[in-house]
Coordinates of C-alpha atoms in Angstrom, one line a residue:
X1 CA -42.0 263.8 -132.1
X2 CA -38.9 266.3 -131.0
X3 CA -41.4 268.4 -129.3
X4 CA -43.0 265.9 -127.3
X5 CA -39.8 264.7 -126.3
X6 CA -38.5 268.0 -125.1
X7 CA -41.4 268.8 -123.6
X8 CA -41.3 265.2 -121.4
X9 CA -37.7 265.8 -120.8
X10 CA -38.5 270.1 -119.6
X11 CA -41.0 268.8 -117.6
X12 CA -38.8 265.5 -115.4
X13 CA -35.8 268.5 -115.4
X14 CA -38.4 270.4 -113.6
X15 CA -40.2 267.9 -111.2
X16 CA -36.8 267.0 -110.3
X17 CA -35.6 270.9 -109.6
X18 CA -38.4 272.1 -107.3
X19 CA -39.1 268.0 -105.9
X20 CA -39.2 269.6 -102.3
X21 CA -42.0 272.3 -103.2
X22 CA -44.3 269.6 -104.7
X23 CA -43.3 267.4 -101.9
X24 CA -45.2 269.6 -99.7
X25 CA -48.6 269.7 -101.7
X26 CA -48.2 265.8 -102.4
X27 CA -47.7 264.8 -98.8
X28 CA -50.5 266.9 -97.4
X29 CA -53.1 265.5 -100.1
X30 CA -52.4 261.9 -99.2
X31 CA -52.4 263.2 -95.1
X32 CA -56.3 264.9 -95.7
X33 CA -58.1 264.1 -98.8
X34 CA -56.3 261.5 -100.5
X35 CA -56.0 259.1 -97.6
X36 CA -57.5 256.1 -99.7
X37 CA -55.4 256.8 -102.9
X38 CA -52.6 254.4 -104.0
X39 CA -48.7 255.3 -102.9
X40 CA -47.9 254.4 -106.7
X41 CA -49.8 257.3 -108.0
X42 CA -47.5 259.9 -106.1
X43 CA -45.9 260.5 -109.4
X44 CA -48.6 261.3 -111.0
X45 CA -49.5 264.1 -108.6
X46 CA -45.9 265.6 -108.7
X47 CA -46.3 266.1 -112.6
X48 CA -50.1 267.6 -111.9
X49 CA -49.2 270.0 -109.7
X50 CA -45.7 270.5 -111.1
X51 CA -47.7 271.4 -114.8
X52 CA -50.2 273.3 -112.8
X53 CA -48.0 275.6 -110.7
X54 CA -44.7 276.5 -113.8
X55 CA -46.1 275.7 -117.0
X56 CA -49.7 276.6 -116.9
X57 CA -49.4 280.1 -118.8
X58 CA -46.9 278.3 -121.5
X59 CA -49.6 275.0 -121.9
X60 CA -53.1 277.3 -121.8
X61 CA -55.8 276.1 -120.2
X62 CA -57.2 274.2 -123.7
X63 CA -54.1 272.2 -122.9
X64 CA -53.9 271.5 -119.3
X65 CA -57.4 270.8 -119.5
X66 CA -56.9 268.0 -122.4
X67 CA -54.2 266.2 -120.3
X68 CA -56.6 266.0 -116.9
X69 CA -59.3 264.5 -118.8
X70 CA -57.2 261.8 -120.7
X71 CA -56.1 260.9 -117.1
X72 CA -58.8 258.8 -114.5
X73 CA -61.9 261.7 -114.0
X74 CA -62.4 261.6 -110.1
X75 CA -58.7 261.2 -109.0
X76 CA -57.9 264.9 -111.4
X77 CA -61.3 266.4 -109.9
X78 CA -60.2 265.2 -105.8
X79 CA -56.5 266.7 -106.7
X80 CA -57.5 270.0 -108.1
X81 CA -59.9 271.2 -105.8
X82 CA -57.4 270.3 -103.1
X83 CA -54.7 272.1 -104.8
X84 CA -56.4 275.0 -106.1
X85 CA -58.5 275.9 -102.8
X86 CA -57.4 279.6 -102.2
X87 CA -57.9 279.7 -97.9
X88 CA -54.5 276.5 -98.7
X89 CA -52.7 278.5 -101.2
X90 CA -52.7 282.0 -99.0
X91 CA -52.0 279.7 -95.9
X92 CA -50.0 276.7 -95.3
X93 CA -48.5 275.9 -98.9
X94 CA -47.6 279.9 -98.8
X95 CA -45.7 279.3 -95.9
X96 CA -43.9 276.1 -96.3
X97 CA -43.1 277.6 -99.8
X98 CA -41.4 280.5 -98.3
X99 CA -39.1 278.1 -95.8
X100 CA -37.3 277.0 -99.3
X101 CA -37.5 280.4 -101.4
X102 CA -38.2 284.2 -100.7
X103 CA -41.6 284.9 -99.5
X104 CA -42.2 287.9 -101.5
X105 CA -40.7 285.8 -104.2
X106 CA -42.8 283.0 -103.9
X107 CA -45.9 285.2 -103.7
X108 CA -45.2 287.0 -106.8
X109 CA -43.7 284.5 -108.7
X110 CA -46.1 281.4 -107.7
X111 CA -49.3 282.4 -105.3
X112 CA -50.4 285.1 -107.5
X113 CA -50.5 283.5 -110.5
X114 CA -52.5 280.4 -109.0
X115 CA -55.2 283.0 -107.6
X116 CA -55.8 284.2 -111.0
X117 CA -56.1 280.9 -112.8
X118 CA -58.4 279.7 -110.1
X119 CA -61.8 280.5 -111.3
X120 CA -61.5 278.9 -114.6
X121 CA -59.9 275.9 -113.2
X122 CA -62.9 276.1 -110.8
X123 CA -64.9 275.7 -113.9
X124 CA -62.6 272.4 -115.0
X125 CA -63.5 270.9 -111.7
X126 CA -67.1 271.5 -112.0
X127 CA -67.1 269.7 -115.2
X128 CA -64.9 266.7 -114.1
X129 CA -67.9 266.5 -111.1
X130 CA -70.7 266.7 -113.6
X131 CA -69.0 263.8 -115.2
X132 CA -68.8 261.7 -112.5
X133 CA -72.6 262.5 -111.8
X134 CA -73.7 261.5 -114.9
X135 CA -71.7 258.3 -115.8
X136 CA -74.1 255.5 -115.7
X137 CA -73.0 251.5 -115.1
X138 CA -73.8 249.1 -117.8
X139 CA -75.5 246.1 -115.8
X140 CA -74.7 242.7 -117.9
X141 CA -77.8 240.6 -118.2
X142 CA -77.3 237.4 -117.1
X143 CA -78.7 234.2 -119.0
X144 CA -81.3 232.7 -116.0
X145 CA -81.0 228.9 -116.4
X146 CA -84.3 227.2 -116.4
X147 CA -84.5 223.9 -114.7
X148 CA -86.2 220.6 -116.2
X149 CA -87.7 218.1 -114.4
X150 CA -85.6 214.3 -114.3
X151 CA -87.0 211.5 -116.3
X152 CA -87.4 209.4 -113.4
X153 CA -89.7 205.8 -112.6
X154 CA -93.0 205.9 -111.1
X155 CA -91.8 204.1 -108.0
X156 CA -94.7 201.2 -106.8
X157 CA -96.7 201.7 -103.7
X158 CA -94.9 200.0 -101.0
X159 CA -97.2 197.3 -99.2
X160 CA -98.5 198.3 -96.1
X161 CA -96.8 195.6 -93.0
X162 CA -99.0 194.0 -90.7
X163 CA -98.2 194.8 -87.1
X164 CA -96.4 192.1 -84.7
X165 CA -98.3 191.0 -81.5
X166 CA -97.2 192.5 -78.4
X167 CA -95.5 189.9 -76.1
X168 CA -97.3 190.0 -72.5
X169 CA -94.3 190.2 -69.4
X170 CA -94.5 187.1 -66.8
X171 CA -96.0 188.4 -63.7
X172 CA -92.7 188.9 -61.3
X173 CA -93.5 187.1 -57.6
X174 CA -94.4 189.5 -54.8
X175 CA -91.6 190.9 -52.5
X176 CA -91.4 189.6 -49.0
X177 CA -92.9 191.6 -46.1
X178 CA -90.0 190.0 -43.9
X179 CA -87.5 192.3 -45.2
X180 CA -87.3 195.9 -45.2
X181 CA -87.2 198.3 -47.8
X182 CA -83.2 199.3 -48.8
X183 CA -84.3 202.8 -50.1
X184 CA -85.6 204.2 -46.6
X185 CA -84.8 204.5 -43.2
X186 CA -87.0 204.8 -40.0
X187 CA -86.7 208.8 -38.1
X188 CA -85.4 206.9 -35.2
X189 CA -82.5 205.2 -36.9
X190 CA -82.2 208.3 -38.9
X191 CA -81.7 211.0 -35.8
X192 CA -80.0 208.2 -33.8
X193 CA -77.0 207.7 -36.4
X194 CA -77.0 211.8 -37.3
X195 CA -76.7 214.0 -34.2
X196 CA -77.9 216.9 -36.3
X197 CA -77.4 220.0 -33.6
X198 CA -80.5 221.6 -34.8
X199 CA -82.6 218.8 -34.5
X200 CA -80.8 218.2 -30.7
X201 CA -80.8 221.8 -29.8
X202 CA -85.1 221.7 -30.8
X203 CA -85.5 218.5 -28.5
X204 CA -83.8 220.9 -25.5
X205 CA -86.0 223.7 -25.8
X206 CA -89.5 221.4 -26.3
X207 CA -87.9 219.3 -22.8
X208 CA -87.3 222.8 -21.3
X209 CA -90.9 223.3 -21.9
X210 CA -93.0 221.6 -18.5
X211 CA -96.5 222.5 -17.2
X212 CA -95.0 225.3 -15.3
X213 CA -94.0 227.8 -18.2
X214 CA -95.8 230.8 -19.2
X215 CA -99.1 230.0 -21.3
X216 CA -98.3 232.6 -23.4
X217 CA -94.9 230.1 -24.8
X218 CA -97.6 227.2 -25.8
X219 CA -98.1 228.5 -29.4
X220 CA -94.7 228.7 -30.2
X221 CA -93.7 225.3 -28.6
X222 CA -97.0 224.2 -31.1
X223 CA -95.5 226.2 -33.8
X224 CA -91.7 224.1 -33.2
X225 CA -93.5 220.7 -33.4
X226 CA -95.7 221.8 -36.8
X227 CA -92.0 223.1 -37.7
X228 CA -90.1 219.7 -36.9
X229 CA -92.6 217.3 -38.9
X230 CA -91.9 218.2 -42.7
X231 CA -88.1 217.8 -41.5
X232 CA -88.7 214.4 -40.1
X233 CA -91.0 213.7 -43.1
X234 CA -88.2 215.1 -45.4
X235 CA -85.2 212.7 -43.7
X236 CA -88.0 210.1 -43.8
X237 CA -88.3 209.9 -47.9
X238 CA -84.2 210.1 -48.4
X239 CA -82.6 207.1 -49.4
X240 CA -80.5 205.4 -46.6
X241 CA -77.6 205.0 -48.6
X242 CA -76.4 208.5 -48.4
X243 CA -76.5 208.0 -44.2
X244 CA -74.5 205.2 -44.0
X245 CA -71.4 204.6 -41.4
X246 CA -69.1 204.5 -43.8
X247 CA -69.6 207.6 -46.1
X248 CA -68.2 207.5 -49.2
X249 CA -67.2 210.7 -51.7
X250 CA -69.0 209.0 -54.8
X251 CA -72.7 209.0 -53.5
X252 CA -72.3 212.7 -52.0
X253 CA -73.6 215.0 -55.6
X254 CA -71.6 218.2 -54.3
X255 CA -67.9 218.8 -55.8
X256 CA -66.0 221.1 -53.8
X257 CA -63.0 221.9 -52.5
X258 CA -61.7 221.6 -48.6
X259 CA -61.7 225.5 -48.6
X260 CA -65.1 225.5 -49.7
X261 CA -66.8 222.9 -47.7
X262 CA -65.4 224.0 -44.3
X263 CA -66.4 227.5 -45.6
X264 CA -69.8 226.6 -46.3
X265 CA -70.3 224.5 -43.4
X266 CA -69.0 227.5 -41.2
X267 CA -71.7 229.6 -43.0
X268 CA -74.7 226.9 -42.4
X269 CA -73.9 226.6 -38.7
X270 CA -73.9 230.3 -38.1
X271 CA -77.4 230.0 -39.6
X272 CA -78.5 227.3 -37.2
X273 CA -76.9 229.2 -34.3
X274 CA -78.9 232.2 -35.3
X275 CA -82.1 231.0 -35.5
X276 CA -82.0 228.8 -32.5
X277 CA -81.3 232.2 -30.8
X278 CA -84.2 233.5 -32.6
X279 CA -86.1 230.5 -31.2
X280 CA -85.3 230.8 -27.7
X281 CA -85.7 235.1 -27.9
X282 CA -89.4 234.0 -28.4
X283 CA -90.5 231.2 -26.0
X284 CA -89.1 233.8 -23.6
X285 CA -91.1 236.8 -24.9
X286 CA -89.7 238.4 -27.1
X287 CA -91.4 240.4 -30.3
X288 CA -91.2 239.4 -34.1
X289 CA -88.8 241.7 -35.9
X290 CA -90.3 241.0 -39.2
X291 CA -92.4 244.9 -39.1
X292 CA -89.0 246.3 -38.5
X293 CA -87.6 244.4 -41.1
X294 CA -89.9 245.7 -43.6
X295 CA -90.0 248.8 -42.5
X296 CA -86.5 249.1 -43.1
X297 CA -87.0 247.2 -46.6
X298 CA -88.7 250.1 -47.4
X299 CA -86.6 252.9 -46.1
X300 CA -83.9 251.6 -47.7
X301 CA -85.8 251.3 -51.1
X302 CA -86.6 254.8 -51.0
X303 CA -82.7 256.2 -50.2
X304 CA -81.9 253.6 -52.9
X305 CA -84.7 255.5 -55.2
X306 CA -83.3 259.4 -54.4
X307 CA -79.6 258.2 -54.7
X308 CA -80.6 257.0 -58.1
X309 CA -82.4 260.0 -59.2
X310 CA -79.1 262.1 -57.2
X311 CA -77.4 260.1 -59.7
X312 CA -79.4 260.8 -62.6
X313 CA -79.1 264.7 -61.9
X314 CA -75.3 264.5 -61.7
X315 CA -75.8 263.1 -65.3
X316 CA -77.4 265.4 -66.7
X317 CA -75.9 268.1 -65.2
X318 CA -72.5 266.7 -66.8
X319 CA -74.1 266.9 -70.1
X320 CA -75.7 270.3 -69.3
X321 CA -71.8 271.6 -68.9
X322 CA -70.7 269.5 -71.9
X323 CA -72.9 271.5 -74.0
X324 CA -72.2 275.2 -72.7
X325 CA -68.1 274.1 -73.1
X326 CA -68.9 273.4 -76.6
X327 CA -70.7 276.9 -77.0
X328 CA -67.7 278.4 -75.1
X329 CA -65.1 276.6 -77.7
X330 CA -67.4 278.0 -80.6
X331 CA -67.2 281.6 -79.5
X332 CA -63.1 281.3 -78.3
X333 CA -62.9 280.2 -82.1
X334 CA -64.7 282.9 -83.5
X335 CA -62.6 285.6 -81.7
X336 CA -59.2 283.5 -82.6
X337 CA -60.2 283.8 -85.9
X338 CA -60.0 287.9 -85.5
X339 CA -57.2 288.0 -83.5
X340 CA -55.3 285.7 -86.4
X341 CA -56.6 288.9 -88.9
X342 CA -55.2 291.2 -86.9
X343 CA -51.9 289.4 -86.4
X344 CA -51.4 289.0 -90.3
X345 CA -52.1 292.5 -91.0
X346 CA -49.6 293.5 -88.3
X347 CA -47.1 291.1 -89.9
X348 CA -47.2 292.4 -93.4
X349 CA -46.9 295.8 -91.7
X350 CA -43.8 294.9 -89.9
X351 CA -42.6 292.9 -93.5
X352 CA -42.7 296.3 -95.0
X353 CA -40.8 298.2 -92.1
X354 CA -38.1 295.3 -92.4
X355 CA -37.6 295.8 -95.9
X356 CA -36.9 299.5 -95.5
X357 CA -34.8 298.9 -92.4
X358 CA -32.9 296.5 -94.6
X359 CA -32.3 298.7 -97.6
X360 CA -30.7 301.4 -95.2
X361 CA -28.9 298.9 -93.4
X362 CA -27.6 297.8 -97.2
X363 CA -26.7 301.7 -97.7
X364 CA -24.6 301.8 -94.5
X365 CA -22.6 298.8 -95.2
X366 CA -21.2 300.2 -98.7
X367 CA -20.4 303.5 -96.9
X368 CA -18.3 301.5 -93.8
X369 CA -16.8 299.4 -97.1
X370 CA -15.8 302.3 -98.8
X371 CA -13.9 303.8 -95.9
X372 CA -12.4 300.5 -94.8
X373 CA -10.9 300.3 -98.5
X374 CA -9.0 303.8 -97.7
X375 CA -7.5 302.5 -94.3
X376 CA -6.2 299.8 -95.9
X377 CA -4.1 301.4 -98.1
X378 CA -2.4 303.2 -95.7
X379 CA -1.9 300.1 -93.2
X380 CA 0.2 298.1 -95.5
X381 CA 3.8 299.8 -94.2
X382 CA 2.7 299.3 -90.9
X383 CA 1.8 295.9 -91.7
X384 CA 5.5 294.9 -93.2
X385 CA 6.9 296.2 -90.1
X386 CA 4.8 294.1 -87.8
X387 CA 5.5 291.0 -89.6
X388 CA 9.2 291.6 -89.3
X389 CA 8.9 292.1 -85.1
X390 CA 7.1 289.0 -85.0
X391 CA 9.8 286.6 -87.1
X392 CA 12.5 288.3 -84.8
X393 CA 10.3 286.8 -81.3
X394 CA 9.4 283.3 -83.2
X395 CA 13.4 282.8 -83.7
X396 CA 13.9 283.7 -80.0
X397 CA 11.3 281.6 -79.0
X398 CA 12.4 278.5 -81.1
X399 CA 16.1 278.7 -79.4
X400 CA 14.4 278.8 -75.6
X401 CA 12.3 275.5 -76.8
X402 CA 15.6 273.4 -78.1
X403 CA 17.3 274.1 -74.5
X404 CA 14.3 272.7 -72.7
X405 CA 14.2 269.8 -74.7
X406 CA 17.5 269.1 -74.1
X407 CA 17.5 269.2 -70.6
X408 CA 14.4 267.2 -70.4
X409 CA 15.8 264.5 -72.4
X410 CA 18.6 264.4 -70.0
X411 CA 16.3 263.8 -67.1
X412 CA 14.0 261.1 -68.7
X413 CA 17.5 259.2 -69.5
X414 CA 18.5 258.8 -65.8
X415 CA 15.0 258.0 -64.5
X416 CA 15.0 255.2 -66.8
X417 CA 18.4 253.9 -65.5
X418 CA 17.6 253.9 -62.1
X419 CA 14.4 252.1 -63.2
X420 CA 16.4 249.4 -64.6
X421 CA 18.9 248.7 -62.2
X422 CA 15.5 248.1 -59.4
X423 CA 13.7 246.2 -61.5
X424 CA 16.8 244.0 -61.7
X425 CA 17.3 243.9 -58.1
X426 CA 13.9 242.7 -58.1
X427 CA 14.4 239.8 -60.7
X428 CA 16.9 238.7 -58.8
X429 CA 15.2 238.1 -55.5
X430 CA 12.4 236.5 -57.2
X431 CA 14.8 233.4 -58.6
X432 CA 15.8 232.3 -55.1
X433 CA 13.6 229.0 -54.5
X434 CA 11.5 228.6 -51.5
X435 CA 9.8 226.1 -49.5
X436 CA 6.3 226.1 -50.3
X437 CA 4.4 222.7 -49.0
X438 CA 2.4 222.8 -45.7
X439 CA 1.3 219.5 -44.0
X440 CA -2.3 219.6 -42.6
X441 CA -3.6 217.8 -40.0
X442 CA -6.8 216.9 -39.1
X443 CA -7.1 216.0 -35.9
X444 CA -6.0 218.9 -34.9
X445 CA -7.6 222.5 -34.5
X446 CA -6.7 225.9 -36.4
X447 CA -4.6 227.7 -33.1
X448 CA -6.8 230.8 -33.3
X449 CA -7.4 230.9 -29.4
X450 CA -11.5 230.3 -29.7
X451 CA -13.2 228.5 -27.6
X452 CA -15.6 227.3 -29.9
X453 CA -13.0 226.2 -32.7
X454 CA -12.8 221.9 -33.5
X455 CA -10.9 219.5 -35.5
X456 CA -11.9 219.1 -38.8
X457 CA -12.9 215.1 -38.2
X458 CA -15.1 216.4 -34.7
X459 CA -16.5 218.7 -37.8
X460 CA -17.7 215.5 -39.5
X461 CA -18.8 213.7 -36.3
X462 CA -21.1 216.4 -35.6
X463 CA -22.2 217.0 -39.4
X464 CA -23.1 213.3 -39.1
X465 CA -25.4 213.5 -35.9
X466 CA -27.3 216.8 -36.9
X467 CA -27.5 214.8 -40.1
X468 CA -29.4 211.9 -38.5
X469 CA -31.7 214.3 -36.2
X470 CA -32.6 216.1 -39.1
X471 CA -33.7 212.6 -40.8
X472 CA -35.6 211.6 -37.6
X473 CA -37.4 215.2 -37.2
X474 CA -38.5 214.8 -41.0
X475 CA -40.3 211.3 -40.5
X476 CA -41.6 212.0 -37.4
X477 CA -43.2 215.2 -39.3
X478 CA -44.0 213.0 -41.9
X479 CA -46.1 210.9 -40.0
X480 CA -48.0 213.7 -37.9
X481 CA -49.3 215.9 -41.2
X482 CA -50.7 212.3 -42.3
X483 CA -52.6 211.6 -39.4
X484 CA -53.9 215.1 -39.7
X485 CA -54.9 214.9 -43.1
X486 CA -56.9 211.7 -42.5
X487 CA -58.4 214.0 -39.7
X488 CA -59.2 216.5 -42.5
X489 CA -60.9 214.1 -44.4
X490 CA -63.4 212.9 -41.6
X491 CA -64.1 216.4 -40.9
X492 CA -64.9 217.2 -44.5
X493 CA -67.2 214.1 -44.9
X494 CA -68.8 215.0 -41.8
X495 CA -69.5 218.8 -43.4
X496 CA -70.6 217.2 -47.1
X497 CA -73.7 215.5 -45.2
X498 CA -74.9 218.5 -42.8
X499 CA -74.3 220.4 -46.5
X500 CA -76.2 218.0 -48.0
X501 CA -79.2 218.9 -45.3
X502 CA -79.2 222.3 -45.3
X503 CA -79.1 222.7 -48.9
X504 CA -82.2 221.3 -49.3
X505 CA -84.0 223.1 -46.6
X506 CA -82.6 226.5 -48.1
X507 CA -83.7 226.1 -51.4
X508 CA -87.4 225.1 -50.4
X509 CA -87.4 228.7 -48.2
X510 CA -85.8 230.4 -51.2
X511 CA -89.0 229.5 -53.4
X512 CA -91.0 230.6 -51.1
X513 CA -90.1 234.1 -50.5
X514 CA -89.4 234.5 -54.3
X515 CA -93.1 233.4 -54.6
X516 CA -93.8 236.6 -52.5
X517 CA -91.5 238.4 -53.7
X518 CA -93.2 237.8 -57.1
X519 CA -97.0 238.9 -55.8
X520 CA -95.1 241.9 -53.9
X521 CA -93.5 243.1 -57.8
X522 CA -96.7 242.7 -59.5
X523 CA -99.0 244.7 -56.7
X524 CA -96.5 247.5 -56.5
X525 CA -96.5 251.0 -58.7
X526 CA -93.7 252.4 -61.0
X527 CA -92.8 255.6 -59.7
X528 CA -92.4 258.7 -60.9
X529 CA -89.5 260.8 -62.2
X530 CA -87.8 263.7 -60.1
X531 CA -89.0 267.7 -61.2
X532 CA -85.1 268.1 -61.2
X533 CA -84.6 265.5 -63.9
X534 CA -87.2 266.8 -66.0
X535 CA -86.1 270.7 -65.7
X536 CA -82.4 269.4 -66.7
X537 CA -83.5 267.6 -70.0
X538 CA -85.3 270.5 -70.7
X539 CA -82.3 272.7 -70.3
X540 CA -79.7 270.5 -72.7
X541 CA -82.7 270.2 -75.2
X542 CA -82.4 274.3 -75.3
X543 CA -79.1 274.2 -75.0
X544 CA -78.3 271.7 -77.8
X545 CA -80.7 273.7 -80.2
X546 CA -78.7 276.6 -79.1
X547 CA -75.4 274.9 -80.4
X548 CA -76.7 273.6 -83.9
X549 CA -77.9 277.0 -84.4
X550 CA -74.1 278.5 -83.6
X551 CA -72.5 275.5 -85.7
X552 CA -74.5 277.1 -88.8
X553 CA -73.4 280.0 -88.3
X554 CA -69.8 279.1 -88.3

């Protein structure tokens, strides 16, 4: 058909013309409501908004209307009520409209005649909605395949087996009583092989101990032998082979590091150090700290408690201020919004004092025109005259340059001669041959007057022996960092068996006080939560109700 043709070939002419208005309306649709639409529909937008913008009072809205709806429903109804929102047309696409063509122009021309179309298109958009509401998915009813059961053989009970007799073991003879047992070791042998300190430090203090002390030490000193027994009784039920002579790495069950098992051995005999201080503090008198001790347990819970509630308070007072900022940004909005009123009424104001400034401005101009037209007229004698002055210098001018050139030349010429002729001379002293071999010796030194200054073969001599020093220094350091690391070693052994000890002494007292620590958890109270806590919730409850209510306002 000719007039679809024409009409496909107006409208490309004119998608093509004003590409950088639709631009504008395309790009910001994909930037805020169009985000998830595909990049290959852009062209499909430009003619949209290209049809809906120049050729909507030539099509009709019959028309227009037909060629949305042939087109996919919620894509058109997404488009158009982007596009034909009035607060974007009198805004931004005004204004990046008027960047390309005349505001007033554009306004007239383009904005106007949007606004008026906008309530029945309004009514085009409502429709393509309703649409969408109302189209319903056809679910395809799958066929459900019914199973059937497998033609199978009744299988034949299986005979029941009669159980086997249970061969009796051979009685294994009796173990010697002239031979001791391999897995233990007497407390004699046991202390007498391991000089444990604490164990040596406790004999000291129960020695130190005659008829003569005070009778108040006896229950302590009864107190250290209760204490010693279930250590005694503990080495007593270890296997000897981990207290052997020669202690091997394999039988020891803790994998550490040197760092970390002269660390922890450092750490263990602090402990021992400490409580054989403890020990001797109280055979000589002195009180139990363990009231202090809880005492301060206690005191310390209690800061702990109010810095936690301190911190609870700073919390909510945060959030307290979070929510009056938000009030505070509601209302600066609120008052931007007027002062953005005021500022476009003032602007069209001043738009309309331009445009008479302009037009007498305009008015001016052809006056000055006019008069400058008459002046030139009478100029044009005094113009010839001028141009013949001028021709008369330029001639004088052009002789002066020529001279200058000439003596120029004429200097250039002889500083290239005298150039030559050196550069010859040069040349010439260059092609004499010289003696250029020097015979070096040795054995002999450089003549500079130094006292330190040698031959070249003392050099190597000397080289040579700080050579062979050097050699014997390195083997002789060689052989002292292996001696110490076999010195390491020992000492490591050495700190894997105390380990060894005091590991398992530490984790019997560690289930014990986490046995009491237990009954103390279950016997005590939760406590209750600070007035100052409570009065801030309160406060960012109101406060929060306060900013909904302001946010529906808005």
């Amino acid at each position: 058909n000719a007039t679809e043709e024409k009409f496909v070939l107006d409208t490309l002419a004119g998608c093509i013309e004003y590409k950088s208005l639709l631009d504008v309306v395309v790009d910001a649709f994909f930037v805020r409501d169009g985000r998830y639409c595909l990049i290959s529909e852009r062209n499909l937008y430009i003619v949209i908004c290209y049809l809906a913008t120049f050729q909507l009072e030539e099509l009709g809205l019959q028309h227009f209307s037909r060629i949305v709806k042939s087109l996919d429903t919620a894509k058109m109804q997404k488009f158009l009520r982007f596009f034909f929102n009035a607060l974007y047309l009198n805004t931004w696409i005004k204004d990046e409209w008027s960047q390309f063509y005349d505001s007033l122009y554009v306004k007239e021309n383009w904005i106007d005649p949007l606004l008026r179309w906008q309530p029945k298109v309004q009514q085009l958009i409502e429709q393509l909605t309703d649409t969408l509401s109302n189209r319903t998915t056809m679910v395809k009813s799958s066929m459900v395949t019914q199973p059937k059961e497998f033609n199978l053989t009744v299988p034949k009970p299986r005979a029941i087996p009669i159980p086997l007799p249970i061969p009796l073991l051979e009685k294994r003879p009796p173990v010697s009583t002239s031979t001791a047992p391999l897995g233990l070791v007497s407390p004699a042998n046991l202390l007498r092989v391991h000089s444990i300190p604490l164990s040596r430090s406790l004999m000291k203090i129960l020695n130190s101990t005659g008829p003569n002390t005070d009778p108040c030490r006896t229950p302590l000193v009864t107190n250290l032998h209760l204490d010693i027994e279930p250590l005694t009784t503990t080495l007593w039920m270890r296997p000897s082979n981990q207290f052997l002579t020669h202690r091997t790495t394999d039988n020891i069950p803790i994998k550490l590091n040197a760092a970390a098992i002269l660390r922890e051995g450092a750490l263990y005999q602090r402990k021992m150090e400490q409580e054989l201080k403890r020990i001797e503090n109280l055979l000589r008198g002195a009180g139990d700290p363990s009231e202090f001790l809880e005492w301060q347990k206690q005191m310390r819970g209690k800061d702990l408690e109010e810095q936690l509630a301190e911190i609870e308070c700073r919390r909510l007072q945060g959030k307290l201020s979070h929510e009056e900022a938000v009030l505070a940004h509601q209302n600066v909005i609120q008052e931007n919004k007027k002062k953005a009123d005021l500022m476009r009424e003032e602007k069209a104001e001043l738009m309309h004092r331009y445009a008479e400034k302009r037009l007498q401005e305009q008015k001016e101009m052809r006056d000055l025109v006019e008069q400058v037209v008459e002046g030139h007229k009478n100029a044009k004698q005094a113009k010839i005259k001028l141009q013949k002055y001028k021709q008369r210098i330029v001639q004088e001018v052009c002789e002066e340059n020529r001279e200058l050139l000439r003596q120029a030349l004429e200097e250039e010429e002889e500083k290239l001669r005298k150039r030559y002729e050196l550069i010859q001379q040069i040349r010439a002293i260059e092609s004499l041959p010289s003696v250029r071999q020097k015979f070096v010796d040795l054995t002999e030194t450089g003549g500079h007057g130094l006292i330190c200054e040698m031959s070249i073969v003392e050099l190597r001599e000397r080289l040579a022996l700080l050579r062979d020093a050097q050699k014997a220094a390195e083997e002789e350091k060689r052989d002292q960092i292996i001696h110490e690391k076999q010195a390491k070693e020992q000492l490591l052994l050495d700190k894997l068996d105390q380990i060894s000890l005091f590991r398992a002494q530490l984790g019997r007292a560690a289930a014990l006080k986490q046995e009491e620590k237990k009954r103390k958890s279950q016997s005590g109270e939760r406590p209750m939560k600070d007035e100052r806590i409570l009065n801030l919730q309160k406060k960012i409850v109101e406060k929060t109700m306060e900013r909904k209510k302001q946010a529906g306002l808005l």
